[in-house]
Backbone as a printed PyTorch tensor [residue, N CA C, xyz], in Angstrom:
tensor([[[-12.3740, -10.9720,  -5.9180],
         [-11.7000,  -9.7790,  -6.5700],
         [-10.1970, -10.2340,  -6.7630]],

        [[ -9.6570, -10.3130,  -8.0840],
         [ -8.4070, -10.3570,  -8.2980],
         [ -7.8900,  -9.3000,  -9.2800]],

        [[ -6.6840,  -8.6140,  -8.9250],
         [ -6.0020,  -7.6610,  -9.8170],
         [ -4.7630,  -8.0070,  -9.8740]],

        [[ -4.1100,  -8.0970, -11.0370],
         [ -2.8470,  -8.3550, -11.4880],
         [ -2.1020,  -7.1160, -11.7630]],

        [[ -1.0100,  -6.7470, -11.2130],
         [ -0.0830,  -5.5900, -11.5960],
         [  0.8860,  -6.0940, -12.3790]],

        [[  1.1720,  -5.3010, -13.8040],
         [  2.4960,  -5.9570, -14.4770],
         [  3.3070,  -4.7630, -14.6530]],

        [[  4.7020,  -5.2130, -14.3870],
         [  5.6560,  -4.1840, -14.6070],
         [  6.1090,  -3.8460, -15.8760]],

        [[  6.2060,  -4.7860, -16.8480],
         [  6.5800,  -4.7920, -18.1620],
         [  5.4940,  -4.7780, -19.2830]],

        [[  4.4030,  -5.4380, -18.7440],
         [  3.3560,  -5.5950, -19.9230],
         [  2.6730,  -4.4430, -20.1030]],

        [[  1.5650,  -4.5640, -21.0570],
         [  0.7450,  -3.2960, -21.3880],
         [ -0.6320,  -3.9010, -21.1070]],

        [[ -1.4010,  -2.8810, -20.5140],
         [ -2.7060,  -2.9940, -20.2360],
         [ -3.5050,  -2.5410, -21.3360]],

        [[ -4.9030,  -2.7240, -21.3590],
         [ -5.8940,  -2.0850, -22.3440],
         [ -5.5720,  -0.5260, -22.2300]],

        [[ -5.4760,   0.0450, -21.0610],
         [ -5.3250,   1.4630, -20.9740],
         [ -4.0720,   1.8030, -20.3070]],

        [[ -3.0610,   1.9860, -21.1100],
         [ -1.6270,   2.0860, -20.7550],
         [ -1.3030,   3.5580, -20.5230]],

        [[ -2.4120,   4.4360, -20.4180],
         [ -2.0780,   5.8880, -20.3500],
         [ -1.7220,   6.4500, -19.0750]],

        [[ -1.8410,   5.4530, -17.8330],
         [ -1.2020,   5.9660, -16.5460],
         [ -0.0910,   5.9900, -16.3700]],

        [[  0.6200,   6.9970, -16.1440],
         [  2.1380,   7.1130, -16.0490],
         [  2.4230,   8.0150, -14.6560]],

        [[  1.5010,   8.4080, -14.0240],
         [  1.6720,   8.9340, -12.7670],
         [  1.0660,   8.1060, -11.6290]],

        [[  1.7550,   8.5400, -10.4190],
         [  1.3210,   7.8480,  -9.0580],
         [ -0.1920,   7.9070,  -8.9150]],

        [[ -0.8200,   8.8590,  -8.9690],
         [ -2.1490,   9.1960,  -8.8270],
         [ -3.0110,   8.5240,  -9.8250]],

        [[ -2.7100,   8.4820, -11.0870],
         [ -3.4470,   7.9600, -12.0560],
         [ -3.5000,   6.2670, -11.8440]],

        [[ -2.2570,   5.8320, -11.6830],
         [ -2.2020,   4.4480, -11.3950],
         [ -2.8830,   3.9530, -10.2220]],

        [[ -2.8060,   4.4890,  -9.0930],
         [ -3.5580,   4.3830,  -7.8090],
         [ -4.8760,   4.2610,  -8.1280]],

        [[ -5.5680,   5.2910,  -8.8720],
         [ -7.0440,   5.4580,  -9.1050],
         [ -7.4620,   4.4180, -10.0730]],

        [[ -6.4780,   3.8290, -10.9420],
         [ -6.9470,   2.6650, -11.9080],
         [ -6.8600,   1.3570, -11.0240]],

        [[ -6.1180,   1.1260, -10.1970],
         [ -6.1660,   0.0190,  -9.4210],
         [ -7.3310,   0.1070,  -8.4010]],

        [[ -7.5690,   1.0500,  -7.7620],
         [ -8.7920,   1.0690,  -6.8700],
         [-10.1680,   0.7650,  -7.7660]],

        [[-10.2020,   1.5840,  -8.9300],
         [-11.2300,   1.2510,  -9.8000],
         [-11.5800,  -0.2490, -10.2100]],

        [[-10.4680,  -0.6430, -10.7010],
         [-10.4220,  -2.1180, -11.2070],
         [-10.6520,  -3.1890,  -9.9890]],

        [[-10.1640,  -2.8890,  -8.5950],
         [-10.7210,  -3.6990,  -7.6740],
         [-12.1540,  -3.5690,  -7.2930]],

        [[-12.7890,  -2.4060,  -7.7020],
         [-14.3720,  -2.4170,  -7.4740],
         [-15.0550,  -3.2110,  -8.6730]],

        [[-14.3490,  -3.2420,  -9.8880],
         [-14.9940,  -3.8530, -10.8350],
         [-15.1540,  -5.4320, -10.6740]],

        [[-15.9800,  -6.0900, -11.4250],
         [-16.0790,  -7.5690, -11.3960],
         [-14.8470,  -8.1540, -12.3260]],

        [[-14.4890,  -9.3230, -11.9080],
         [-13.6000, -10.2600, -12.7200],
         [-12.0660,  -9.9400, -12.4020]],

        [[-11.1320, -10.4050, -13.3120],
         [ -9.7170, -10.2570, -13.0490],
         [ -9.2480,  -8.9350, -14.0670]],

        [[ -8.3920,  -8.0320, -13.4190],
         [ -7.9470,  -6.8000, -14.0630],
         [ -6.5310,  -7.0370, -14.0440]],

        [[ -5.9330,  -6.4120, -15.1890],
         [ -4.4890,  -6.1270, -15.3120],
         [ -4.1320,  -4.5840, -15.3020]],

        [[ -3.2920,  -4.1440, -14.4040],
         [ -3.0910,  -2.8770, -14.3790],
         [ -1.4800,  -2.6030, -14.4720]],

        [[ -0.9920,  -1.8080, -15.3800],
         [  0.3800,  -1.3990, -15.7100],
         [  0.9100,  -0.3400, -14.7590]],

        [[  2.3360,  -0.3040, -14.7040],
         [  3.0270,   0.7160, -13.9610],
         [  2.6870,   0.7150, -12.5410]],

        [[  2.4110,  -0.4250, -11.8520],
         [  2.1200,  -0.4840, -10.5440],
         [  3.3250,  -0.1340,  -9.5870]],

        [[  4.4500,  -0.2690, -10.1440],
         [  5.6830,   0.0940,  -9.5180],
         [  5.7580,   1.4820,  -8.9360]],

        [[  4.9680,   2.3420,  -9.6350],
         [  4.7860,   3.7880,  -9.1760],
         [  4.2500,   3.7880,  -7.8760]],

        [[  3.2240,   3.0530,  -7.7720],
         [  2.3930,   2.9070,  -6.4430],
         [  3.2800,   2.6120,  -5.1880]],

        [[  4.1120,   1.6500,  -5.5160],
         [  5.0820,   1.3000,  -4.3120],
         [  6.0670,   2.3040,  -3.9510]],

        [[  6.4260,   3.1120,  -4.9450],
         [  7.1620,   4.3620,  -4.6930],
         [  6.6170,   5.4550,  -3.9550]],

        [[  5.3180,   5.6130,  -4.1500],
         [  4.6240,   6.6600,  -3.7030],
         [  3.7390,   6.4990,  -2.5790]],

        [[  3.2320,   5.1820,  -2.4600],
         [  2.5260,   4.8490,  -1.2040],
         [  3.2180,   3.7030,  -0.2830]],

        [[  3.6010,   3.9260,   0.8440],
         [  4.1100,   3.0080,   1.6310],
         [  3.1830,   1.6840,   1.9630]],

        [[  3.7630,   0.5320,   1.6930],
         [  3.1080,  -0.6440,   2.1260],
         [  1.7790,  -0.7560,   1.4400]],

        [[  1.6810,  -0.0750,   0.0290],
         [  0.2900,  -0.1040,  -0.3820],
         [ -0.3430,  -1.5540,  -0.7410]],

        [[  0.5610,  -2.5750,  -1.2090],
         [ -0.0410,  -3.8440,  -1.5750],
         [ -0.4000,  -4.5720,  -0.2010]],

        [[  0.5070,  -4.4030,   0.7280],
         [  0.1130,  -4.9970,   2.0710],
         [ -1.1390,  -4.4270,   2.7010]],

        [[ -1.2780,  -3.1740,   2.5640],
         [ -2.6220,  -2.5710,   2.7340],
         [ -3.8200,  -2.9890,   2.0610]],

        [[ -3.7410,  -3.3510,   0.8060],
         [ -4.8100,  -3.8740,  -0.0090],
         [ -4.9310,  -5.2030,   0.3940]],

        [[ -4.2060,  -6.1220,   0.7830],
         [ -4.2070,  -7.3160,   1.1810],
         [ -5.0400,  -7.4470,   2.4120]],

        [[ -4.5890,  -6.5550,   3.3780],
         [ -5.3220,  -6.4670,   4.4790],
         [ -6.8880,  -6.0690,   4.5560]],

        [[ -7.2320,  -5.5280,   3.5270],
         [ -8.6700,  -5.1940,   3.1120],
         [ -9.0810,  -6.4070,   2.4540]],

        [[ -8.5600,  -7.3630,   2.0750],
         [ -9.1890,  -8.4900,   1.4310],
         [ -8.8070,  -8.5210,  -0.1220]],

        [[ -8.0930,  -7.5740,  -0.6450],
         [ -7.8450,  -7.7110,  -2.0530],
         [ -6.9200,  -8.7810,  -2.4300]],

        [[ -7.2130,  -9.5300,  -3.4400],
         [ -6.2930, -10.4510,  -4.1490],
         [ -5.5020,  -9.9390,  -5.0980]],

        [[ -4.1910,  -9.5580,  -4.5960],
         [ -3.4150,  -8.6690,  -5.6380],
         [ -2.0100,  -9.3630,  -5.8140]],

        [[ -1.6630,  -9.5360,  -6.9470],
         [ -0.2950, -10.0980,  -7.3390],
         [  0.3300,  -9.0590,  -8.1730]],

        [[  1.7790,  -9.0990,  -8.1270],
         [  2.5500,  -8.3470,  -9.1490],
         [  3.3360,  -9.1330,  -9.9090]],

        [[  3.3840,  -9.2390, -11.2150],
         [  3.9250, -10.1220, -12.1070],
         [  4.9350,  -9.4160, -12.9510]],

        [[  5.8800, -10.0340, -13.2650],
         [  7.1920,  -9.5330, -14.1580],
         [  8.1020,  -8.9610, -13.3270]]])
């Protein structure tokens, strides 16, 4: 499972502007099949300490682009 976070790009669903919304979107996309793009992931880094490290520790293939 691979998820891509974009800081400047737009995803199909760019309505997430809050930390909880983006967090929920990332978790849902990681549960889905295929590659996903999630925007505004920088919000998660500010709201959840070591979020990306924790996802990677659980086996997620997670990249932040941009």
